[in-house]
mmCIF file of C-alpha atoms in Angstrom:
data_model
loop_
_atom_site.group_PDB
_atom_site.id
_atom_site.type_symbol
_atom_site.label_atom_id
_atom_site.label_comp_id
_atom_site.label_asym_id
_atom_site.label_seq_id
_atom_site.Cartn_x
_atom_site.Cartn_y
_atom_site.Cartn_z
ATOM 1 C CA MET A 16 14.594 -4.851 -0.054
ATOM 2 C CA ARG A 17 16.062 -6.847 2.286
ATOM 3 C CA PHE A 18 14.709 -5.942 5.757
ATOM 4 C CA LEU A 19 15.358 -7.738 9.052
ATOM 5 C CA LEU A 20 15.303 -6.291 12.647
ATOM 6 C CA ASP A 21 17.926 -5.487 14.331
ATOM 7 C CA ASP A 22 18.821 -7.080 17.552
ATOM 8 C CA GLU A 23 17.780 -4.957 19.619
ATOM 9 C CA GLN A 24 15.060 -4.199 18.236
ATOM 10 C CA ARG A 25 14.379 -8.153 18.530
ATOM 11 C CA GLU A 26 15.439 -8.170 22.314
ATOM 12 C CA PHE A 27 13.113 -5.830 22.441
ATOM 13 C CA GLY A 28 10.154 -7.605 21.061
ATOM 14 C CA ARG A 29 11.113 -11.184 23.621
ATOM 15 C CA THR A 30 11.708 -8.496 27.076
ATOM 16 C CA LEU A 31 8.200 -8.099 26.163
ATOM 17 C CA GLY A 32 6.718 -11.282 25.608
ATOM 18 C CA ARG A 33 8.407 -11.976 28.745
ATOM 19 C CA MET A 34 7.232 -9.495 30.828
ATOM 20 C CA LEU A 35 3.614 -10.299 29.275
ATOM 21 C CA ALA A 36 3.474 -13.859 29.545
ATOM 22 C CA ALA A 37 3.993 -13.406 33.094
ATOM 23 C CA ALA A 38 1.144 -10.828 32.921
ATOM 24 C CA ASP A 39 -1.740 -12.641 33.016
ATOM 25 C CA THR A 40 -3.651 -10.835 30.343
ATOM 26 C CA PRO A 41 -6.287 -13.732 30.037
ATOM 27 C CA ALA A 42 -7.505 -12.967 33.132
ATOM 28 C CA ALA A 43 -7.378 -8.910 32.583
ATOM 29 C CA VAL A 44 -9.055 -9.819 29.332
ATOM 30 C CA ARG A 45 -11.748 -11.097 31.627
ATOM 31 C CA ALA A 46 -11.857 -8.560 34.566
ATOM 32 C CA TRP A 47 -11.621 -5.963 32.027
ATOM 33 C CA GLY A 48 -14.958 -6.812 30.104
ATOM 34 C CA ALA A 49 -16.535 -8.155 32.807
ATOM 35 C CA GLY A 50 -16.135 -4.281 33.892
ATOM 36 C CA ASP A 51 -12.830 -4.385 36.213
ATOM 37 C CA ARG A 52 -10.361 -2.252 35.362
ATOM 38 C CA GLY A 53 -7.713 -2.700 37.503
ATOM 39 C CA PRO A 54 -5.589 -5.654 36.421
ATOM 40 C CA GLY A 55 -6.276 -4.044 32.704
ATOM 41 C CA ARG A 56 -4.574 -0.859 33.924
ATOM 42 C CA ALA A 57 -1.659 -2.698 35.380
ATOM 43 C CA VAL A 58 -0.444 -4.593 32.329
ATOM 44 C CA TRP A 59 -1.006 -1.143 30.491
ATOM 45 C CA ARG A 60 1.151 -0.014 33.529
ATOM 46 C CA ARG A 61 3.877 -2.145 32.544
ATOM 47 C CA LEU A 62 3.781 -1.498 29.229
ATOM 48 C CA GLY A 63 4.193 2.293 29.507
ATOM 49 C CA GLU A 64 8.102 1.575 32.016
ATOM 50 C CA ALA A 65 8.994 -0.086 29.141
ATOM 51 C CA GLY A 66 9.186 2.810 26.679
ATOM 52 C CA VAL A 67 6.055 1.130 24.247
ATOM 53 C CA PHE A 68 4.235 4.013 24.861
ATOM 54 C CA GLY A 69 7.185 6.711 24.644
ATOM 55 C CA LEU A 70 7.337 5.392 20.957
ATOM 56 C CA ALA A 71 5.305 7.427 19.798
ATOM 57 C CA VAL A 72 6.036 10.466 22.129
ATOM 58 C CA PRO A 73 8.098 13.116 20.680
ATOM 59 C CA GLU A 74 11.655 13.361 23.089
ATOM 60 C CA LYS A 75 10.670 16.568 24.454
ATOM 61 C CA TYR A 76 7.269 15.385 25.922
ATOM 62 C CA GLY A 77 9.132 12.300 27.752
ATOM 63 C CA GLY A 78 8.928 10.412 24.804
ATOM 64 C CA SER A 79 11.213 8.506 22.462
ATOM 65 C CA GLY A 80 10.672 9.638 19.392
ATOM 66 C CA PHE A 81 8.761 8.093 16.968
ATOM 67 C CA LEU A 82 9.471 4.980 16.243
ATOM 68 C CA PRO A 83 6.551 2.807 13.480
ATOM 69 C CA VAL A 84 9.206 -0.200 13.221
ATOM 70 C CA GLU A 85 9.723 -0.203 17.026
ATOM 71 C CA LEU A 86 5.796 0.495 17.800
ATOM 72 C CA VAL A 87 5.042 -2.916 15.706
ATOM 73 C CA VAL A 88 7.557 -4.687 17.537
ATOM 74 C CA ALA A 89 5.340 -3.928 20.617
ATOM 75 C CA TYR A 90 1.786 -4.352 19.004
ATOM 76 C CA VAL A 91 2.865 -8.482 17.500
ATOM 77 C CA GLU A 92 3.398 -8.464 21.147
ATOM 78 C CA ALA A 93 0.199 -6.412 22.912
ATOM 79 C CA GLY A 94 -1.711 -9.242 20.480
ATOM 80 C CA ARG A 95 -0.165 -12.843 20.462
ATOM 81 C CA HIS A 96 -0.738 -11.319 24.912
ATOM 82 C CA ALA A 97 -4.301 -9.250 23.920
ATOM 83 C CA VAL A 98 -3.473 -7.219 25.974
ATOM 84 C CA PRO A 99 -6.692 -5.481 26.479
ATOM 85 C CA GLY A 100 -6.920 -1.832 26.126
ATOM 86 C CA PRO A 101 -7.225 1.628 23.195
ATOM 87 C CA LEU A 102 -3.626 0.823 22.690
ATOM 88 C CA VAL A 103 -4.169 2.002 19.597
ATOM 89 C CA GLU A 104 -6.080 4.245 20.254
ATOM 90 C CA THR A 105 -4.038 6.075 22.329
ATOM 91 C CA ALA A 106 -1.001 6.158 19.553
ATOM 92 C CA ALA A 107 -2.739 7.482 17.798
ATOM 93 C CA ALA A 108 -3.927 9.703 19.436
ATOM 94 C CA ALA A 109 -0.507 10.663 20.577
ATOM 95 C CA VAL A 110 0.280 10.962 16.699
ATOM 96 C CA LEU A 111 -2.334 13.099 16.335
ATOM 97 C CA LEU A 112 -1.860 15.849 19.410
ATOM 98 C CA ASP A 113 2.552 16.487 18.034
ATOM 99 C CA ARG A 114 1.399 16.915 14.360
ATOM 100 C CA LEU A 115 -0.616 19.508 15.228
ATOM 101 C CA GLY A 116 1.067 20.690 18.342
ATOM 102 C CA ASP A 117 0.486 23.525 20.627
ATOM 103 C CA ALA A 118 0.528 26.151 17.719
ATOM 104 C CA GLY A 119 -1.958 23.906 16.071
ATOM 105 C CA LEU A 120 -4.946 23.875 19.063
ATOM 106 C CA THR A 121 -5.346 27.001 18.064
ATOM 107 C CA GLY A 122 -8.854 27.113 16.728
ATOM 108 C CA GLY A 123 -10.861 26.531 20.589
ATOM 109 C CA ARG A 124 -11.762 27.273 23.272
ATOM 110 C CA LEU A 125 -9.418 24.983 26.298
ATOM 111 C CA PRO A 126 -6.099 26.741 25.499
ATOM 112 C CA ALA A 127 -5.043 24.573 28.499
ATOM 113 C CA VAL A 128 -5.674 21.301 27.092
ATOM 114 C CA THR A 129 -2.440 20.839 24.639
ATOM 115 C CA ALA A 130 -0.026 18.188 23.883
ATOM 116 C CA GLU A 131 1.905 19.719 26.784
ATOM 117 C CA ASP A 132 -0.799 18.014 28.945
ATOM 118 C CA TRP A 133 -1.126 14.817 27.385
ATOM 119 C CA LEU A 134 1.832 13.338 25.739
ATOM 120 C CA PRO A 135 4.193 12.569 28.894
ATOM 121 C CA ALA A 136 2.017 10.795 30.917
ATOM 122 C CA VAL A 137 0.942 9.080 27.417
ATOM 123 C CA ALA A 138 4.779 8.416 26.577
ATOM 124 C CA ALA A 139 5.139 6.824 31.205
ATOM 125 C CA GLY A 140 1.422 5.045 30.451
ATOM 126 C CA ASP A 141 -0.165 6.953 33.180
ATOM 127 C CA ALA A 142 -2.349 8.136 30.902
ATOM 128 C CA MET A 143 -5.003 5.657 28.700
ATOM 129 C CA VAL A 144 -6.433 7.746 25.598
ATOM 130 C CA SER A 145 -8.781 6.562 23.559
ATOM 131 C CA TYR A 146 -9.647 8.686 19.787
ATOM 132 C CA ALA A 147 -12.238 8.640 17.517
ATOM 133 C CA ASP A 148 -12.201 8.950 13.348
ATOM 134 C CA LEU A 149 -16.512 9.663 13.430
ATOM 135 C CA ALA A 150 -16.098 9.932 9.827
ATOM 136 C CA ARG A 151 -15.828 5.366 11.080
ATOM 137 C CA GLY A 152 -18.840 5.174 12.672
ATOM 138 C CA PRO A 153 -20.288 6.852 15.727
ATOM 139 C CA TYR A 154 -18.105 5.057 18.718
ATOM 140 C CA ALA A 155 -14.665 5.559 20.647
ATOM 141 C CA LEU A 156 -12.994 2.277 21.642
ATOM 142 C CA ASP A 157 -12.839 2.171 25.564
ATOM 143 C CA ALA A 158 -14.009 5.650 26.088
ATOM 144 C CA GLU A 159 -15.665 4.673 29.554
ATOM 145 C CA ALA A 160 -12.112 3.542 30.958
ATOM 146 C CA ALA A 161 -10.236 5.871 29.504
ATOM 147 C CA ASP A 162 -8.475 9.092 30.986
ATOM 148 C CA ALA A 163 -9.307 11.627 27.649
ATOM 149 C CA THR A 164 -11.369 10.909 24.227
ATOM 150 C CA PHE A 165 -10.463 12.973 21.189
ATOM 151 C CA ALA A 166 -12.313 13.047 18.892
ATOM 152 C CA VAL A 167 -12.196 14.262 14.551
ATOM 153 C CA ARG A 168 -15.345 14.607 12.331
ATOM 154 C CA GLY A 169 -14.775 16.960 9.186
ATOM 155 C CA ASP A 170 -11.064 18.674 10.061
ATOM 156 C CA THR A 171 -12.653 19.951 14.235
ATOM 157 C CA LEU A 172 -11.107 18.034 16.527
ATOM 158 C CA TRP A 173 -13.513 17.836 19.483
ATOM 159 C CA ARG A 174 -12.516 17.009 23.242
ATOM 160 C CA PRO A 175 -16.409 14.889 23.487
ATOM 161 C CA GLY A 176 -18.401 14.993 26.029
ATOM 162 C CA ARG A 177 -18.337 11.604 29.030
ATOM 163 C CA GLY A 178 -20.146 8.559 26.599
ATOM 164 C CA GLY A 179 -22.223 6.915 27.450
ATOM 165 C CA ALA A 180 -21.540 2.953 28.205
ATOM 166 C CA ALA A 181 -19.690 0.285 27.474
ATOM 167 C CA GLN A 182 -21.190 -1.462 24.264
ATOM 168 C CA PRO A 183 -21.835 -5.238 24.509
ATOM 169 C CA SER A 184 -18.620 -6.866 22.029
ATOM 170 C CA VAL A 185 -17.452 -9.458 20.429
ATOM 171 C CA ASP A 186 -14.015 -9.481 21.711
ATOM 172 C CA PRO A 187 -14.042 -8.621 25.596
ATOM 173 C CA ALA A 188 -11.083 -6.788 25.250
ATOM 174 C CA ARG A 189 -12.468 -3.856 22.827
ATOM 175 C CA LEU A 190 -15.282 -2.324 24.340
ATOM 176 C CA LEU A 191 -17.025 1.093 22.547
ATOM 177 C CA SER A 192 -18.592 3.215 23.651
ATOM 178 C CA ARG A 193 -21.238 6.026 21.845
ATOM 179 C CA CYS A 194 -19.114 9.135 21.273
ATOM 180 C CA ALA A 195 -20.862 12.561 21.293
ATOM 181 C CA VAL A 196 -19.661 14.836 20.620
ATOM 182 C CA ASP A 197 -22.370 17.772 21.196
ATOM 183 C CA GLY A 198 -21.477 19.148 24.255
ATOM 184 C CA GLY A 199 -18.103 18.204 23.585
ATOM 185 C CA ASP A 200 -15.434 21.124 23.657
ATOM 186 C CA VAL A 201 -14.089 21.690 20.381
ATOM 187 C CA LEU A 202 -9.846 22.033 20.535
ATOM 188 C CA ALA A 203 -8.825 23.437 16.538
ATOM 189 C CA SER A 204 -10.107 23.413 13.765
ATOM 190 C CA GLY A 205 -8.932 23.195 10.149
ATOM 191 C CA PRO A 206 -6.967 22.122 7.855
ATOM 192 C CA ALA A 207 -3.659 20.922 9.693
ATOM 193 C CA VAL A 208 -6.483 18.811 12.162
ATOM 194 C CA ARG A 209 -7.638 16.997 8.953
ATOM 195 C CA ASP A 210 -4.252 16.275 7.753
ATOM 196 C CA ALA A 211 -3.480 14.993 11.773
ATOM 197 C CA ALA A 212 -5.992 13.313 11.454
ATOM 198 C CA ALA A 213 -5.362 11.134 8.315
ATOM 199 C CA TYR A 214 -1.963 10.626 9.538
ATOM 200 C CA ALA A 215 -3.050 9.984 12.346
ATOM 201 C CA ALA A 216 -5.664 6.517 10.929
ATOM 202 C CA ASP A 217 -2.988 5.506 9.279
ATOM 203 C CA THR A 218 -0.742 5.347 12.706
ATOM 204 C CA ALA A 219 -3.544 3.516 13.762
ATOM 205 C CA ARG A 220 -4.429 1.362 10.141
ATOM 206 C CA LEU A 221 -0.015 -0.455 10.609
ATOM 207 C CA LEU A 222 -0.431 -0.956 14.918
ATOM 208 C CA THR A 223 -4.506 -3.319 14.001
ATOM 209 C CA ALA A 224 -2.759 -4.669 11.354
ATOM 210 C CA ALA A 225 0.853 -5.902 13.762
ATOM 211 C CA GLN A 226 -2.100 -7.053 16.377
ATOM 212 C CA ALA A 227 -2.797 -8.726 13.962
ATOM 213 C CA LEU A 228 -0.141 -10.415 13.294
ATOM 214 C CA GLY A 229 0.583 -11.162 16.791
ATOM 215 C CA VAL A 230 -2.548 -12.297 17.520
ATOM 216 C CA GLY A 231 -2.519 -15.102 13.930
ATOM 217 C CA ARG A 232 0.460 -16.271 15.745
ATOM 218 C CA ARG A 233 -0.808 -17.266 18.822
ATOM 219 C CA LEU A 234 -3.344 -19.068 17.911
ATOM 220 C CA LEU A 235 -0.942 -20.718 15.571
ATOM 221 C CA ASP A 236 1.072 -21.693 18.403
ATOM 222 C CA ASP A 237 -1.993 -22.956 20.472
ATOM 223 C CA THR A 238 -3.363 -24.617 17.532
ATOM 224 C CA VAL A 239 -0.401 -26.569 16.957
ATOM 225 C CA ALA A 240 0.968 -27.797 19.800
ATOM 226 C CA TYR A 241 -3.163 -28.927 20.474
ATOM 227 C CA VAL A 242 -3.057 -30.698 17.137
ATOM 228 C CA GLY A 243 0.426 -32.514 18.434
ATOM 229 C CA GLN A 244 -1.061 -33.893 21.594
ATOM 230 C CA ARG A 245 -5.102 -34.763 20.855
ATOM 231 C CA THR A 246 -5.014 -38.212 19.375
ATOM 232 C CA GLN A 247 -7.985 -39.963 17.535
ATOM 233 C CA PHE A 248 -7.433 -43.996 15.660
ATOM 234 C CA GLY A 249 -4.858 -44.496 18.231
ATOM 235 C CA VAL A 250 -1.918 -40.877 16.591
ATOM 236 C CA VAL A 251 -1.898 -37.547 16.826
ATOM 237 C CA ILE A 252 -4.659 -35.310 14.380
ATOM 238 C CA GLY A 253 -1.386 -33.194 14.241
ATOM 239 C CA SER A 254 -0.139 -36.352 11.623
ATOM 240 C CA PHE A 255 -3.036 -36.217 9.305
ATOM 241 C CA GLN A 256 -2.045 -34.806 5.350
ATOM 242 C CA ALA A 257 -5.574 -32.308 6.261
ATOM 243 C CA VAL A 258 -4.300 -31.227 9.423
ATOM 244 C CA LYS A 259 -0.433 -30.412 8.575
ATOM 245 C CA HIS A 260 -1.730 -28.438 5.111
ATOM 246 C CA ARG A 261 -4.572 -26.033 6.920
ATOM 247 C CA LEU A 262 -2.204 -24.989 9.629
ATOM 248 C CA ALA A 263 1.222 -24.708 6.660
ATOM 249 C CA ASP A 264 -1.416 -22.180 4.659
ATOM 250 C CA VAL A 265 -2.363 -20.022 7.998
ATOM 251 C CA LEU A 266 1.789 -20.395 8.587
ATOM 252 C CA VAL A 267 2.788 -19.236 4.541
ATOM 253 C CA ALA A 268 -0.499 -16.045 4.957
ATOM 254 C CA LEU A 269 1.356 -14.950 8.452
ATOM 255 C CA GLU A 270 5.028 -15.238 6.684
ATOM 256 C CA PHE A 271 3.973 -13.229 3.673
ATOM 257 C CA ALA A 272 2.227 -10.415 6.073
ATOM 258 C CA GLY A 273 4.936 -9.838 8.731
ATOM 259 C CA PRO A 274 7.414 -8.100 5.731
ATOM 260 C CA LEU A 275 4.504 -6.474 4.584
ATOM 261 C CA VAL A 276 3.510 -5.054 8.160
ATOM 262 C CA LEU A 277 7.503 -4.109 8.569
ATOM 263 C CA GLY A 278 7.804 -2.725 5.445
ATOM 264 C CA ALA A 279 4.993 -0.034 5.661
ATOM 265 C CA ALA A 280 6.341 0.512 9.348
ATOM 266 C CA VAL A 281 9.884 1.357 7.475
ATOM 267 C CA GLU A 282 7.753 3.245 5.621
ATOM 268 C CA LEU A 283 6.286 5.077 7.478
ATOM 269 C CA ALA A 284 8.439 5.887 9.959
ATOM 270 C CA GLY A 285 11.083 7.398 6.441
ATOM 271 C CA GLY A 286 8.160 9.092 4.870
ATOM 272 C CA THR A 287 8.649 7.997 1.813
ATOM 273 C CA ALA A 288 6.064 9.875 -1.127
ATOM 274 C CA ASP A 289 4.574 6.779 -2.712
ATOM 275 C CA ASP A 290 1.415 7.516 -3.762
ATOM 276 C CA GLY A 291 1.093 11.576 -2.217
ATOM 277 C CA GLU A 292 -1.806 9.709 0.031
ATOM 278 C CA GLY A 293 -1.231 11.733 3.209
ATOM 279 C CA PRO A 294 1.498 13.789 4.634
ATOM 280 C CA ALA A 295 4.123 10.525 4.845
ATOM 281 C CA GLY A 296 2.664 8.916 1.900
ATOM 282 C CA ALA A 297 2.888 5.331 3.581
ATOM 283 C CA GLY A 298 -0.776 5.412 3.324
ATOM 284 C CA THR A 299 -0.877 2.192 0.063
ATOM 285 C CA GLY A 300 1.929 -0.203 1.756
ATOM 286 C CA ILE A 301 -0.264 0.360 5.409
ATOM 287 C CA ALA A 302 -3.311 -0.543 3.681
ATOM 288 C CA MET A 303 -1.667 -3.834 1.829
ATOM 289 C CA ALA A 304 -0.392 -4.753 5.419
ATOM 290 C CA LYS A 305 -3.732 -4.028 7.569
ATOM 291 C CA VAL A 306 -5.650 -6.760 4.421
ATOM 292 C CA ALA A 307 -2.644 -9.263 4.877
ATOM 293 C CA ALA A 308 -2.203 -9.560 8.059
ATOM 294 C CA GLY A 309 -6.171 -8.575 9.241
ATOM 295 C CA GLU A 310 -6.775 -11.927 6.561
ATOM 296 C CA ALA A 311 -4.061 -14.098 7.447
ATOM 297 C CA ALA A 312 -5.297 -13.440 11.628
ATOM 298 C CA TYR A 313 -8.987 -13.689 10.779
ATOM 299 C CA ALA A 314 -7.416 -17.610 8.563
ATOM 300 C CA ALA A 315 -5.143 -18.259 11.996
ATOM 301 C CA ALA A 316 -8.876 -17.523 13.905
ATOM 302 C CA ARG A 317 -10.854 -20.233 11.886
ATOM 303 C CA ALA A 318 -8.977 -22.492 11.631
ATOM 304 C CA ALA A 319 -8.200 -22.691 15.381
ATOM 305 C CA LEU A 320 -11.585 -23.280 15.714
ATOM 306 C CA GLN A 321 -12.062 -25.790 13.096
ATOM 307 C CA LEU A 322 -9.063 -27.925 14.465
ATOM 308 C CA HIS A 323 -9.615 -27.713 18.086
ATOM 309 C CA GLY A 324 -13.290 -29.297 17.862
ATOM 310 C CA ALA A 325 -14.969 -25.748 17.533
ATOM 311 C CA LEU A 326 -14.131 -25.463 21.566
ATOM 312 C CA GLY A 327 -12.998 -22.148 20.691
ATOM 313 C CA TYR A 328 -16.241 -20.737 21.677
ATOM 314 C CA THR A 329 -16.592 -21.645 24.511
ATOM 315 C CA ASP A 330 -15.418 -19.250 26.589
ATOM 316 C CA GLU A 331 -13.751 -20.726 29.161
ATOM 317 C CA LEU A 332 -10.844 -21.306 26.948
ATOM 318 C CA ASP A 333 -8.609 -18.759 26.530
ATOM 319 C CA LEU A 334 -8.295 -19.512 22.703
ATOM 320 C CA SER A 335 -11.722 -17.987 22.815
ATOM 321 C CA LEU A 336 -10.043 -14.491 23.374
ATOM 322 C CA TRP A 337 -7.906 -14.664 20.431
ATOM 323 C CA ILE A 338 -10.664 -16.458 18.312
ATOM 324 C CA ARG A 339 -12.249 -13.364 19.318
ATOM 325 C CA LYS A 340 -9.329 -10.266 18.739
ATOM 326 C CA ALA A 341 -8.801 -12.022 15.456
ATOM 327 C CA ARG A 342 -12.723 -11.040 13.974
ATOM 328 C CA ALA A 343 -12.735 -7.647 16.343
ATOM 329 C CA LEU A 344 -9.536 -6.553 14.712
ATOM 330 C CA ARG A 345 -10.012 -7.808 10.866
ATOM 331 C CA GLY A 346 -12.577 -4.492 10.569
ATOM 332 C CA ALA A 347 -11.144 -2.094 12.771
ATOM 333 C CA TRP A 348 -9.611 0.902 11.506
ATOM 334 C CA GLY A 349 -10.139 0.077 7.682
ATOM 335 C CA THR A 350 -12.016 -3.355 6.538
ATOM 336 C CA PRO A 351 -11.044 -6.012 4.117
ATOM 337 C CA ALA A 352 -12.603 -3.884 1.640
ATOM 338 C CA GLU A 353 -11.853 -0.320 1.887
ATOM 339 C CA CYS A 354 -8.350 -1.206 2.434
ATOM 340 C CA ARG A 355 -8.331 -2.728 -1.310
ATOM 341 C CA ALA A 356 -10.167 -0.226 -2.489
ATOM 342 C CA ARG A 357 -7.041 2.198 -1.177
ATOM 343 C CA VAL A 358 -4.655 0.003 -3.148
ATOM 344 C CA LEU A 359 -6.435 0.493 -6.036
ATOM 345 C CA ALA A 360 -7.086 3.735 -6.116
ATOM 346 C CA SER A 361 -3.395 4.280 -5.916
ATOM 347 C CA PRO A 362 -1.359 5.670 -9.000
ATOM 348 C CA ALA A 363 0.371 2.146 -10.536
ATOM 349 C CA PRO A 364 4.196 2.409 -10.162
ATOM 350 C CA GLY A 365 6.053 4.683 -12.619
ATOM 351 C CA ARG A 366 3.362 5.853 -13.641
#
């Protein structure tokens, strides 16, 4: 299969890139980690105005329809600029609520809390929503800052009570809070919740992979620029073979991961029934993309740390924001081992 972004999709990515470059996202990340959500929310609203969150919301709720390829384009740029907040979780929650729909929310005690209540605000960038799959752990990303949190445990959808204080995190743009469903409200239950949650998890895994891809590309770009300026023994260190080979390995890994991420988005958009996993059947391709992008970004972070002479450990250098994010995204919504296991468990083609 030969797949390329069209001119409109490429221009969408370039426009977002220019907008985020002007938004001083490193300052927003540092403020976010210190508990000041204002700068991060400002970036969030600009993404909403650009239509990013509407790409996960159907037209009937004010969005553009569920467009995974365009979402990937946007989330790559979000990763490249280290945008803080529950970006992935907001899109996953939108997908979950849409697939359940108003008719699906019949098993709980809060009929007023429906897709119609939240999806228009999500599409406009007015609502920041977190989502937790409690089978993966008791924490929700940025629940303390979110306007609403949704959580699934088994086949039950919850609106948890207010979570505890945000926990210290390796990535200051990703703060976790314990998600306490005991004492929360049940919104729906039954097999439809389990199916919708599986689809939302696949969406979250894909968009995490897209963010990781953007993080890796940013780390590579910054490192290439640095080794082209820093000198040792009278020459720039980028002229050394060992440095060239290290960066070439990172480039190859990122170039390999990119088509996998886009290919998985195409599968998710088309609902290709490739393996019978979940409603979309795109789970295997998404798992492959997650492994490739996460490992490529992690390799980029390790190379950046070494070739900057370990300066990436220092909080003062913006590079540390991307190095930490690469490590966090590698394990978010599926560790490499979990994703590899899913690929190995899928039926072989033609079997």
